[in-house]
Protein backbone atom coordinates (compact mmCIF):
# COMPACT_ATOMS: atom_id res chain seq x y z
CA UNK A 1 0.00 0.00 0.00
CA UNK A 2 3.05 2.22 -0.31
CA UNK A 3 3.46 3.99 -3.64
CA UNK A 4 7.14 3.58 -4.55
CA UNK A 5 7.02 6.35 -7.16
CA UNK A 6 5.80 8.74 -4.49
CA UNK A 7 8.46 7.49 -2.06
CA UNK A 8 11.19 8.14 -4.62
CA UNK A 9 9.91 11.67 -5.32
CA UNK A 10 9.62 12.50 -1.63
CA UNK A 11 13.10 11.20 -0.82
CA UNK A 12 14.48 13.39 -3.60
CA UNK A 13 12.47 16.55 -2.92
CA UNK A 14 11.24 16.68 0.71
CA UNK A 15 13.69 17.87 3.35
CA UNK A 16 12.32 15.47 5.97
CA UNK A 17 14.13 12.65 4.18
CA UNK A 18 17.53 14.34 3.78
CA UNK A 19 19.35 11.66 5.79
CA UNK A 20 17.84 8.97 3.57
CA UNK A 21 18.73 11.03 0.49
CA UNK A 22 22.35 11.10 1.65
CA UNK A 23 22.37 7.28 1.76
CA UNK A 24 20.77 7.19 -1.69
CA UNK A 25 23.36 9.64 -3.07
CA UNK A 26 26.16 7.52 -1.63
CA UNK A 27 24.73 4.27 -3.04
CA UNK A 28 24.07 5.77 -6.48
CA UNK A 29 27.24 7.87 -6.57
CA UNK A 30 25.29 10.93 -7.68
CA UNK A 31 24.69 14.23 -5.85
CA UNK A 32 21.32 14.73 -7.61
CA UNK A 33 19.88 11.28 -8.40
CA UNK A 34 16.94 10.90 -10.75
CA UNK A 35 13.60 9.77 -9.36
CA UNK A 36 13.72 6.65 -11.58
CA UNK A 37 17.12 5.69 -10.15
CA UNK A 38 15.83 6.10 -6.59
CA UNK A 39 12.81 3.98 -7.49
CA UNK A 40 15.06 1.17 -8.72
CA UNK A 41 17.23 1.50 -5.61
CA UNK A 42 14.17 1.04 -3.38
CA UNK A 43 13.66 -2.41 -4.87
CA UNK A 44 17.29 -3.50 -4.57
CA UNK A 45 17.90 -1.95 -1.12
CA UNK A 46 14.84 -2.57 1.11
CA UNK A 47 16.56 -0.82 4.04
CA UNK A 48 16.01 2.52 2.25
CA UNK A 49 12.25 1.92 2.16
CA UNK A 50 12.33 0.72 5.78
CA UNK A 51 14.07 3.97 6.84
CA UNK A 52 11.50 6.01 4.89
CA UNK A 53 8.63 4.20 6.61
CA UNK A 54 10.20 4.56 10.04
CA UNK A 55 10.71 8.31 9.49
CA UNK A 56 7.05 8.67 8.54
CA UNK A 57 5.80 6.79 11.58
CA UNK A 58 8.06 8.88 13.86
CA UNK A 59 6.52 12.05 12.40
CA UNK A 60 2.94 10.69 12.44
CA UNK A 61 2.77 10.45 8.64
CA UNK A 62 1.11 7.49 7.00
CA UNK A 63 2.88 4.92 4.84
CA UNK A 64 -0.48 3.90 3.44
CA UNK A 65 -0.74 5.75 0.16
CA UNK A 66 -4.17 4.46 -0.83
CA UNK A 67 -7.40 6.42 -0.50
CA UNK A 68 -10.65 4.85 0.58
CA UNK A 69 -12.84 3.44 -2.16
CA UNK A 70 -15.60 5.95 -3.02
CA UNK A 71 -18.72 3.87 -2.41
CA UNK A 72 -20.88 5.95 -4.76
CA UNK A 73 -18.96 4.74 -7.79
CA UNK A 74 -19.00 1.05 -6.81
CA UNK A 75 -21.57 -1.42 -8.10
CA UNK A 76 -23.99 -2.75 -5.49
CA UNK A 77 -22.58 -6.33 -5.52
CA UNK A 78 -19.13 -4.96 -4.61
CA UNK A 79 -20.25 -2.37 -2.09
CA UNK A 80 -20.04 -4.56 1.02
CA UNK A 81 -16.44 -5.63 0.26
CA UNK A 82 -15.51 -2.02 -0.59
CA UNK A 83 -16.98 -0.88 2.73
CA UNK A 84 -14.95 -3.58 4.53
CA UNK A 85 -11.79 -2.43 2.73
CA UNK A 86 -12.43 1.16 3.83
CA UNK A 87 -12.88 -0.01 7.43
CA UNK A 88 -9.63 -1.96 7.25
CA UNK A 89 -7.81 1.05 5.79
CA UNK A 90 -9.09 3.29 8.56
CA UNK A 91 -8.06 0.81 11.26
CA UNK A 92 -4.62 0.34 9.69
CA UNK A 93 -4.00 4.08 9.68
CA UNK A 94 -5.06 4.36 13.32
CA UNK A 95 -2.70 1.61 14.55
CA UNK A 96 0.17 2.31 12.16
CA UNK A 97 2.21 3.95 14.94
CA UNK A 98 2.61 0.51 16.52
CA UNK A 99 4.67 -0.68 13.56
CA UNK A 100 7.54 1.36 14.98
CA UNK A 101 9.99 -0.56 17.14
CA UNK A 102 9.10 0.17 20.79
CA UNK A 103 12.73 1.04 21.55
CA UNK A 104 12.44 3.96 19.08
CA UNK A 105 8.95 5.05 20.10
CA UNK A 106 7.91 8.37 21.60
CA UNK A 107 6.28 6.44 24.45
CA UNK A 108 9.67 5.32 25.73
CA UNK A 109 11.04 8.86 25.40
CA UNK A 110 8.14 10.18 27.51
CA UNK A 111 8.73 7.56 30.20
CA UNK A 112 12.42 8.47 30.44
CA UNK A 113 11.58 12.18 30.49
CA UNK A 114 9.15 11.75 33.38
CA UNK A 115 11.70 9.71 35.34
CA UNK A 116 14.36 12.36 34.75
CA UNK A 117 11.96 14.99 36.07
CA UNK A 118 11.23 12.85 39.14
CA UNK A 119 14.96 12.40 39.79
CA UNK A 120 15.49 16.16 39.50
CA UNK A 121 12.61 16.75 41.93
CA UNK A 122 14.07 14.24 44.40
CA UNK A 123 17.38 16.07 44.41
CA UNK A 124 15.57 19.39 44.77
CA UNK A 125 13.61 18.27 47.81
CA UNK A 126 16.62 16.75 49.54
CA UNK A 127 19.29 19.37 48.82
CA UNK A 128 17.56 22.70 48.27
CA UNK A 129 14.77 22.27 50.79
CA UNK A 130 17.12 20.71 53.32
CA UNK A 131 15.03 17.58 53.84
CA UNK A 132 17.92 15.25 54.57
CA UNK A 133 16.06 13.77 57.51
CA UNK A 134 13.43 12.47 55.05
CA UNK A 135 15.81 11.51 52.24
CA UNK A 136 15.22 7.75 52.55
CA UNK A 137 11.46 8.26 52.26
CA UNK A 138 12.01 10.46 49.24
CA UNK A 139 14.40 7.94 47.67
CA UNK A 140 11.82 5.25 48.40
CA UNK A 141 9.22 7.22 46.48
CA UNK A 142 11.72 7.58 43.64
CA UNK A 143 12.30 3.81 43.64
CA UNK A 144 8.53 3.30 43.51
CA UNK A 145 8.31 5.65 40.54
CA UNK A 146 11.02 3.63 38.76
CA UNK A 147 9.07 0.43 39.41
CA UNK A 148 5.87 2.06 38.09
CA UNK A 149 7.70 3.33 35.01
CA UNK A 150 9.17 -0.13 34.38
CA UNK A 151 5.71 -1.74 34.73
CA UNK A 152 4.17 0.84 32.36
CA UNK A 153 6.98 0.40 29.82
CA UNK A 154 6.53 -3.39 29.85
CA UNK A 155 2.77 -3.00 29.38
CA UNK A 156 3.29 -0.61 26.46
CA UNK A 157 5.91 -2.90 24.92
CA UNK A 158 3.41 -5.77 24.96
CA UNK A 159 0.77 -3.47 23.48
CA UNK A 160 3.16 -2.50 20.66
CA UNK A 161 3.84 -6.17 19.91
CA UNK A 162 0.13 -7.06 19.99
CA UNK A 163 -0.95 -4.11 17.81
CA UNK A 164 1.93 -4.70 15.38
CA UNK A 165 0.78 -8.31 14.89
CA UNK A 166 -2.79 -7.05 14.42
CA UNK A 167 -1.56 -4.50 11.87
CA UNK A 168 0.21 -7.23 9.87
CA UNK A 169 -2.90 -9.44 9.91
CA UNK A 170 -5.27 -6.65 8.83
CA UNK A 171 -2.77 -5.42 6.23
CA UNK A 172 -2.73 -8.87 4.61
CA UNK A 173 -6.52 -9.01 4.70
CA UNK A 174 -6.80 -5.54 3.10
CA UNK A 175 -4.35 -6.43 0.31
CA UNK A 176 -6.20 -9.69 -0.42
CA UNK A 177 -9.56 -7.91 -0.42
CA UNK A 178 -8.29 -5.19 -2.75
CA UNK A 179 -6.90 -7.85 -5.08
CA UNK A 180 -10.26 -9.60 -5.12
CA UNK A 181 -12.10 -6.34 -5.84
CA UNK A 182 -9.67 -5.61 -8.68
CA UNK A 183 -10.06 -9.09 -10.14
CA UNK A 184 -13.85 -8.70 -10.15
CA UNK A 185 -13.55 -5.32 -11.89
CA UNK A 186 -15.07 -3.40 -8.97
CA UNK A 187 -12.18 -0.99 -8.53
CA UNK A 188 -8.77 -0.15 -9.96
CA UNK A 189 -5.89 0.18 -7.53
CA UNK A 190 -4.33 2.83 -9.79
CA UNK A 191 -7.32 5.09 -9.16
CA UNK A 192 -6.83 4.89 -5.37
CA UNK A 193 -3.18 5.98 -5.15
CA UNK A 194 -2.53 9.20 -3.24
CA UNK A 195 0.34 10.68 -5.23
CA UNK A 196 1.44 13.39 -2.85
CA UNK A 197 1.04 14.32 0.78
CA UNK A 198 -0.37 17.59 2.00
CA UNK A 199 1.15 16.88 5.43
CA UNK A 200 4.72 17.81 4.51
CA UNK A 201 5.68 21.32 5.55
CSV table of N, CA, C and O in Angstrom, one decimal, residues 20-112:
chain,number,residue,atom,x,y,z
A,20,UNK,N,18.0,10.1,4.5
A,20,UNK,CA,17.8,9.0,3.6
A,20,UNK,C,18.4,9.3,2.2
A,20,UNK,O,19.1,8.5,1.6
A,21,UNK,N,18.2,10.6,1.8
A,21,UNK,CA,18.7,11.0,0.5
A,21,UNK,C,20.2,10.9,0.5
A,21,UNK,O,20.8,10.6,-0.5
A,22,UNK,N,20.9,11.2,1.6
A,22,UNK,CA,22.3,11.1,1.6
A,22,UNK,C,22.8,9.7,1.4
A,22,UNK,O,23.8,9.4,0.7
A,23,UNK,N,22.1,8.7,2.0
A,23,UNK,CA,22.4,7.3,1.8
A,23,UNK,C,22.2,6.9,0.3
A,23,UNK,O,22.9,6.2,-0.3
A,24,UNK,N,21.1,7.4,-0.3
A,24,UNK,CA,20.8,7.2,-1.7
A,24,UNK,C,21.9,7.8,-2.6
A,24,UNK,O,22.3,7.1,-3.5
A,25,UNK,N,22.3,9.0,-2.3
A,25,UNK,CA,23.4,9.6,-3.1
A,25,UNK,C,24.6,8.8,-3.0
A,25,UNK,O,25.3,8.6,-4.0
A,26,UNK,N,25.0,8.3,-1.8
A,26,UNK,CA,26.2,7.5,-1.6
A,26,UNK,C,26.1,6.2,-2.4
A,26,UNK,O,27.0,5.8,-3.1
A,27,UNK,N,24.9,5.6,-2.3
A,27,UNK,CA,24.7,4.3,-3.0
A,27,UNK,C,24.7,4.4,-4.6
A,27,UNK,O,25.2,3.6,-5.3
A,28,UNK,N,24.2,5.5,-5.0
A,28,UNK,CA,24.1,5.8,-6.5
A,28,UNK,C,25.3,6.5,-7.0
A,28,UNK,O,25.5,6.6,-8.2
A,29,UNK,N,26.1,7.1,-6.1
A,29,UNK,CA,27.2,7.9,-6.6
A,29,UNK,C,26.9,9.1,-7.3
A,29,UNK,O,27.6,9.5,-8.3
A,30,UNK,N,25.8,9.7,-7.0
A,30,UNK,CA,25.3,10.9,-7.7
A,30,UNK,C,24.8,11.9,-6.7
A,30,UNK,O,24.0,11.6,-5.8
A,31,UNK,N,25.2,13.2,-6.8
A,31,UNK,CA,24.7,14.2,-5.9
A,31,UNK,C,23.2,14.6,-6.1
A,31,UNK,O,22.5,15.1,-5.2
A,32,UNK,N,22.7,14.4,-7.3
A,32,UNK,CA,21.3,14.7,-7.6
A,32,UNK,C,20.7,13.6,-8.4
A,32,UNK,O,20.5,13.6,-9.6
A,33,UNK,N,20.4,12.5,-7.7
A,33,UNK,CA,19.9,11.3,-8.4
A,33,UNK,C,18.5,11.5,-9.0
A,33,UNK,O,17.7,12.3,-8.5
A,34,UNK,N,18.2,10.8,-10.1
A,34,UNK,CA,16.9,10.9,-10.8
A,34,UNK,C,15.9,10.1,-10.0
A,34,UNK,O,16.3,9.1,-9.3
A,35,UNK,N,14.7,10.5,-10.1
A,35,UNK,CA,13.6,9.8,-9.4
A,35,UNK,C,13.6,8.3,-9.8
A,35,UNK,O,13.4,7.4,-8.9
A,36,UNK,N,13.8,8.0,-11.1
A,36,UNK,CA,13.7,6.7,-11.6
A,36,UNK,C,14.8,5.8,-10.9
A,36,UNK,O,14.6,4.6,-10.6
A,37,UNK,N,16.0,6.4,-10.8
A,37,UNK,CA,17.1,5.7,-10.1
A,37,UNK,C,16.8,5.4,-8.7
A,37,UNK,O,17.1,4.3,-8.2
A,38,UNK,N,16.2,6.3,-8.0
A,38,UNK,CA,15.8,6.1,-6.6
A,38,UNK,C,14.8,5.0,-6.5
A,38,UNK,O,14.9,4.1,-5.6
A,39,UNK,N,13.9,5.0,-7.4
A,39,UNK,CA,12.8,4.0,-7.5
A,39,UNK,C,13.4,2.6,-7.6
A,39,UNK,O,13.0,1.6,-7.0
A,40,UNK,N,14.4,2.5,-8.5
A,40,UNK,CA,15.1,1.2,-8.7
A,40,UNK,C,15.8,0.8,-7.5
A,40,UNK,O,15.9,-0.4,-7.1
A,41,UNK,N,16.5,1.8,-6.8
A,41,UNK,CA,17.2,1.5,-5.6
A,41,UNK,C,16.3,1.0,-4.5
A,41,UNK,O,16.8,0.1,-3.7
A,42,UNK,N,15.1,1.5,-4.4
A,42,UNK,CA,14.2,1.0,-3.4
A,42,UNK,C,13.9,-0.5,-3.5
A,42,UNK,O,13.7,-1.1,-2.5
A,43,UNK,N,13.9,-1.0,-4.7
A,43,UNK,CA,13.7,-2.4,-4.9
A,43,UNK,C,14.9,-3.3,-4.6
A,43,UNK,O,14.8,-4.4,-4.1
A,44,UNK,N,16.1,-2.7,-4.8
A,44,UNK,CA,17.3,-3.5,-4.6
A,44,UNK,C,17.8,-3.3,-3.2
A,44,UNK,O,18.6,-4.1,-2.7
A,45,UNK,N,17.4,-2.2,-2.5
A,45,UNK,CA,17.9,-2.0,-1.1
A,45,UNK,C,16.7,-1.7,-0.2
A,45,UNK,O,16.3,-0.5,0.0
A,46,UNK,N,16.1,-2.7,0.3
A,46,UNK,CA,14.8,-2.6,1.1
A,46,UNK,C,15.1,-1.7,2.4
A,46,UNK,O,14.1,-1.2,2.9
A,47,UNK,N,16.3,-1.6,2.8
A,47,UNK,CA,16.6,-0.8,4.0
A,47,UNK,C,16.3,0.7,3.8
A,47,UNK,O,15.9,1.4,4.8
A,48,UNK,N,16.3,1.1,2.6
A,48,UNK,CA,16.0,2.5,2.3
A,48,UNK,C,14.5,2.7,2.5
A,48,UNK,O,14.1,3.7,3.1
A,49,UNK,N,13.7,1.8,2.0
A,49,UNK,CA,12.2,1.9,2.2
A,49,UNK,C,11.9,1.8,3.6
A,49,UNK,O,11.0,2.5,4.1
A,50,UNK,N,12.6,0.9,4.3
A,50,UNK,CA,12.3,0.7,5.8
A,50,UNK,C,12.6,2.0,6.5
A,50,UNK,O,11.9,2.4,7.4
A,51,UNK,N,13.7,2.7,6.2
A,51,UNK,CA,14.1,4.0,6.8
A,51,UNK,C,13.0,5.0,6.5
A,51,UNK,O,12.7,5.8,7.4
A,52,UNK,N,12.6,5.1,5.3
A,52,UNK,CA,11.5,6.0,4.9
A,52,UNK,C,10.2,5.8,5.7
A,52,UNK,O,9.7,6.7,6.3
A,53,UNK,N,9.8,4.5,5.9
A,53,UNK,CA,8.6,4.2,6.6
A,53,UNK,C,8.8,4.5,8.1
A,53,UNK,O,7.9,5.1,8.7
A,54,UNK,N,10.0,4.3,8.6
A,54,UNK,CA,10.2,4.6,10.0
A,54,UNK,C,10.2,6.1,10.3
A,54,UNK,O,9.6,6.5,11.3
A,55,UNK,N,10.7,6.8,9.4
A,55,UNK,CA,10.7,8.3,9.5
A,55,UNK,C,9.3,8.8,9.5
A,55,UNK,O,8.9,9.6,10.3
A,56,UNK,N,8.5,8.3,8.6
A,56,UNK,CA,7.1,8.7,8.5
A,56,UNK,C,6.3,8.4,9.8
A,56,UNK,O,5.6,9.2,10.3
A,57,UNK,N,6.5,7.2,10.4
A,57,UNK,CA,5.8,6.8,11.6
A,57,UNK,C,6.3,7.7,12.7
A,57,UNK,O,5.4,8.1,13.6
A,58,UNK,N,7.6,8.0,12.8
A,58,UNK,CA,8.1,8.9,13.9
A,58,UNK,C,7.4,10.3,13.8
A,58,UNK,O,7.3,10.9,14.8
A,59,UNK,N,7.1,10.7,12.6
A,59,UNK,CA,6.5,12.0,12.4
A,59,UNK,C,5.0,12.0,12.2
A,59,UNK,O,4.4,12.9,11.7
A,60,UNK,N,4.4,10.9,12.5
A,60,UNK,CA,2.9,10.7,12.4
A,60,UNK,C,2.4,10.9,11.0
A,60,UNK,O,1.3,11.5,10.8
A,61,UNK,N,3.2,10.4,10.0
A,61,UNK,CA,2.8,10.5,8.6
A,61,UNK,C,2.5,9.0,8.2
A,61,UNK,O,3.1,8.1,8.7
A,62,UNK,N,1.5,8.8,7.4
A,62,UNK,CA,1.1,7.5,7.0
A,62,UNK,C,2.0,6.9,5.8
A,62,UNK,O,2.3,7.7,4.9
A,63,UNK,N,2.2,5.6,5.9
A,63,UNK,CA,2.9,4.9,4.8
A,63,UNK,C,1.8,4.3,3.9
A,63,UNK,O,2.2,3.6,3.0
A,64,UNK,N,0.6,4.5,4.3
A,64,UNK,CA,-0.5,3.9,3.4
A,64,UNK,C,-0.9,5.0,2.4
A,64,UNK,O,-1.5,6.0,2.8
A,65,UNK,N,-0.5,4.7,1.2
A,65,UNK,CA,-0.7,5.7,0.2
A,65,UNK,C,-2.0,5.4,-0.7
A,65,UNK,O,-2.0,5.8,-1.9
A,66,UNK,N,-2.9,4.8,-0.1
A,66,UNK,CA,-4.2,4.5,-0.8
A,66,UNK,C,-5.3,5.2,-0.2
A,66,UNK,O,-5.4,5.3,1.1
A,67,UNK,N,-6.2,5.8,-1.0
A,67,UNK,CA,-7.4,6.4,-0.5
A,67,UNK,C,-8.5,5.4,-0.3
A,67,UNK,O,-8.4,4.3,-0.9
A,68,UNK,N,-9.5,5.7,0.4
A,68,UNK,CA,-10.7,4.9,0.6
A,68,UNK,C,-11.4,4.8,-0.7
A,68,UNK,O,-11.3,5.7,-1.6
A,69,UNK,N,-12.1,3.6,-0.9
A,69,UNK,CA,-12.8,3.4,-2.2
A,69,UNK,C,-14.1,4.3,-2.1
A,69,UNK,O,-14.9,4.1,-1.1
A,70,UNK,N,-14.3,5.2,-3.0
A,70,UNK,CA,-15.6,5.9,-3.0
A,70,UNK,C,-16.8,5.0,-3.3
A,70,UNK,O,-16.9,4.4,-4.4
A,71,UNK,N,-17.6,4.9,-2.3
A,71,UNK,CA,-18.7,3.9,-2.4
A,71,UNK,C,-19.8,4.2,-3.4
A,71,UNK,O,-20.5,3.4,-4.0
A,72,UNK,N,-19.9,5.5,-3.8
A,72,UNK,CA,-20.9,5.9,-4.8
A,72,UNK,C,-20.6,5.4,-6.1
A,72,UNK,O,-21.5,5.1,-6.9
A,73,UNK,N,-19.3,5.2,-6.5
A,73,UNK,CA,-19.0,4.7,-7.8
A,73,UNK,C,-18.8,3.2,-7.9
A,73,UNK,O,-18.4,2.7,-8.9
A,74,UNK,N,-19.2,2.5,-6.8
A,74,UNK,CA,-19.0,1.1,-6.8
A,74,UNK,C,-20.4,0.4,-7.0
A,74,UNK,O,-21.4,0.8,-6.5
A,75,UNK,N,-20.3,-0.7,-7.8
A,75,UNK,CA,-21.6,-1.4,-8.1
A,75,UNK,C,-22.1,-2.1,-6.8
A,75,UNK,O,-21.3,-2.4,-5.9
A,76,UNK,N,-23.4,-2.3,-6.7
A,76,UNK,CA,-24.0,-2.7,-5.5
A,76,UNK,C,-23.4,-4.1,-5.0
A,76,UNK,O,-23.3,-4.3,-3.8
A,77,UNK,N,-23.1,-5.0,-5.9
A,77,UNK,CA,-22.6,-6.3,-5.5
A,77,UNK,C,-21.2,-6.3,-4.9
A,77,UNK,O,-20.7,-7.2,-4.3
A,78,UNK,N,-20.5,-5.1,-5.1
A,78,UNK,CA,-19.1,-5.0,-4.6
A,78,UNK,C,-19.1,-4.0,-3.4
A,78,UNK,O,-18.1,-3.9,-2.7
A,79,UNK,N,-20.2,-3.4,-3.1
A,79,UNK,CA,-20.2,-2.4,-2.1
A,79,UNK,C,-19.9,-2.9,-0.7
A,79,UNK,O,-19.2,-2.2,0.0
A,80,UNK,N,-20.3,-4.1,-0.3
A,80,UNK,CA,-20.0,-4.6,1.0
A,80,UNK,C,-18.5,-4.8,1.2
A,80,UNK,O,-18.0,-4.4,2.2
A,81,UNK,N,-17.9,-5.4,0.2
A,81,UNK,CA,-16.4,-5.6,0.3
A,81,UNK,C,-15.7,-4.3,0.2
A,81,UNK,O,-14.7,-4.2,0.9
A,82,UNK,N,-16.2,-3.3,-0.5
A,82,UNK,CA,-15.5,-2.0,-0.6
A,82,UNK,C,-15.6,-1.3,0.8
A,82,UNK,O,-14.7,-0.7,1.2
A,83,UNK,N,-16.8,-1.5,1.4
A,83,UNK,CA,-17.0,-0.9,2.7
A,83,UNK,C,-16.0,-1.5,3.7
A,83,UNK,O,-15.4,-0.9,4.6
A,84,UNK,N,-15.9,-2.9,3.6
A,84,UNK,CA,-15.0,-3.6,4.5
A,84,UNK,C,-13.5,-3.1,4.3
A,84,UNK,O,-12.8,-2.9,5.3
A,85,UNK,N,-13.1,-2.9,3.0
A,85,UNK,CA,-11.8,-2.4,2.7
A,85,UNK,C,-11.6,-1.1,3.4
A,85,UNK,O,-10.5,-0.8,3.9
A,86,UNK,N,-12.6,-0.2,3.2
A,86,UNK,CA,-12.4,1.2,3.8
A,86,UNK,C,-12.3,1.1,5.3
A,86,UNK,O,-11.5,1.8,5.9
A,87,UNK,N,-13.0,0.2,6.0
A,87,UNK,CA,-12.9,0.0,7.4
A,87,UNK,C,-11.5,-0.5,7.8
A,87,UNK,O,-10.9,0.0,8.7
A,88,UNK,N,-11.0,-1.4,7.0
A,88,UNK,CA,-9.6,-2.0,7.2
A,88,UNK,C,-8.6,-0.9,7.1
A,88,UNK,O,-7.7,-0.7,7.9
A,89,UNK,N,-8.7,0.0,6.0
A,89,UNK,CA,-7.8,1.1,5.8
A,89,UNK,C,-7.8,2.0,6.9
A,89,UNK,O,-6.8,2.5,7.4
A,90,UNK,N,-9.0,2.4,7.4
A,90,UNK,CA,-9.1,3.3,8.6
A,90,UNK,C,-8.4,2.7,9.8
A,90,UNK,O,-7.7,3.4,10.5
A,91,UNK,N,-8.7,1.5,10.1
A,91,UNK,CA,-8.1,0.8,11.3
A,91,UNK,C,-6.5,0.8,11.1
A,91,UNK,O,-5.8,1.0,12.1
A,92,UNK,N,-6.1,0.4,9.9
A,92,UNK,CA,-4.6,0.3,9.7
A,92,UNK,C,-4.0,1.7,9.9
A,92,UNK,O,-2.9,1.8,10.6
A,93,UNK,N,-4.6,2.7,9.5
A,93,UNK,CA,-4.0,4.1,9.7
A,93,UNK,C,-4.0,4.5,11.2
A,93,UNK,O,-3.1,5.1,11.6
A,94,UNK,N,-5.0,4.0,11.9
A,94,UNK,CA,-5.1,4.4,13.3
A,94,UNK,C,-4.1,3.6,14.2
A,94,UNK,O,-3.6,4.1,15.2
A,95,UNK,N,-3.7,2.4,13.7
A,95,UNK,CA,-2.7,1.6,14.6
A,95,UNK,C,-1.3,1.5,13.9
A,95,UNK,O,-0.4,0.8,14.4
A,96,UNK,N,-1.1,2.3,12.9
A,96,UNK,CA,0.2,2.3,12.2
A,96,UNK,C,1.4,2.7,13.0
A,96,UNK,O,2.5,2.2,12.9
A,97,UNK,N,1.1,3.5,14.1
A,97,UNK,CA,2.2,4.0,14.9
A,97,UNK,C,2.8,2.8,15.7
A,97,UNK,O,4.0,2.8,16.1
A,98,UNK,N,2.1,1.7,15.8
A,98,UNK,CA,2.6,0.5,16.5
A,98,UNK,C,3.5,-0.3,15.7
A,98,UNK,O,4.1,-1.3,16.1
A,99,UNK,N,3.7,0.0,14.4
A,99,UNK,CA,4.7,-0.7,13.6
A,99,UNK,C,6.1,-0.2,13.9
A,99,UNK,O,7.0,-0.9,13.5
A,100,UNK,N,6.2,0.9,14.6
A,100,UNK,CA,7.5,1.4,15.0
A,100,UNK,C,8.1,0.5,16.1
A,100,UNK,O,7.3,0.1,17.0
A,101,UNK,N,9.4,0.2,16.1
A,101,UNK,CA,10.0,-0.6,17.1
A,101,UNK,C,9.8,0.2,18.5
A,101,UNK,O,10.1,1.4,18.5
A,102,UNK,N,9.4,-0.5,19.5
A,102,UNK,CA,9.1,0.2,20.8
A,102,UNK,C,10.3,0.9,21.3
A,102,UNK,O,10.2,2.0,21.9
A,103,UNK,N,11.5,0.4,21.1
A,103,UNK,CA,12.7,1.0,21.5
A,103,UNK,C,12.9,2.4,20.9
A,103,UNK,O,13.7,3.3,21.5
A,104,UNK,N,12.3,2.7,19.8
A,104,UNK,CA,12.4,4.0,19.1
A,104,UNK,C,11.2,4.8,19.2
A,104,UNK,O,11.0,5.8,18.5
A,105,UNK,N,10.3,4.4,20.0
A,105,UNK,CA,9.0,5.1,20.1
A,105,UNK,C,9.0,6.3,21.0
A,105,UNK,O,9.8,6.4,21.9
A,106,UNK,N,8.0,7.2,20.8
A,106,UNK,CA,7.9,8.4,21.6
A,106,UNK,C,7.4,8.0,23.0
A,106,UNK,O,7.7,8.7,24.0
A,107,UNK,N,6.7,6.9,23.1
A,107,UNK,CA,6.3,6.4,24.5
A,107,UNK,C,7.5,6.2,25.4
A,107,UNK,O,7.4,6.7,26.6
A,108,UNK,N,8.5,5.6,24.9
A,108,UNK,CA,9.7,5.3,25.7
A,108,UNK,C,10.4,6.6,26.1
A,108,UNK,O,10.8,6.8,27.2
A,109,UNK,N,10.4,7.6,25.1
A,109,UNK,CA,11.0,8.9,25.4
A,109,UNK,C,10.3,9.6,26.5
A,109,UNK,O,10.9,10.2,27.4
A,110,UNK,N,9.0,9.5,26.5
A,110,UNK,CA,8.1,10.2,27.5
A,110,UNK,C,8.4,9.6,28.9
A,110,UNK,O,8.5,10.3,29.9
A,111,UNK,N,8.5,8.2,28.9
A,111,UNK,CA,8.7,7.6,30.2
A,111,UNK,C,10.1,8.0,30.8
A,111,UNK,O,10.2,8.3,32.0
A,112,UNK,N,11.1,8.0,30.0
A,112,UNK,CA,12.4,8.5,30.4
A,112,UNK,C,12.4,9.9,30.9
A,112,UNK,O,13.0,10.3,31.9
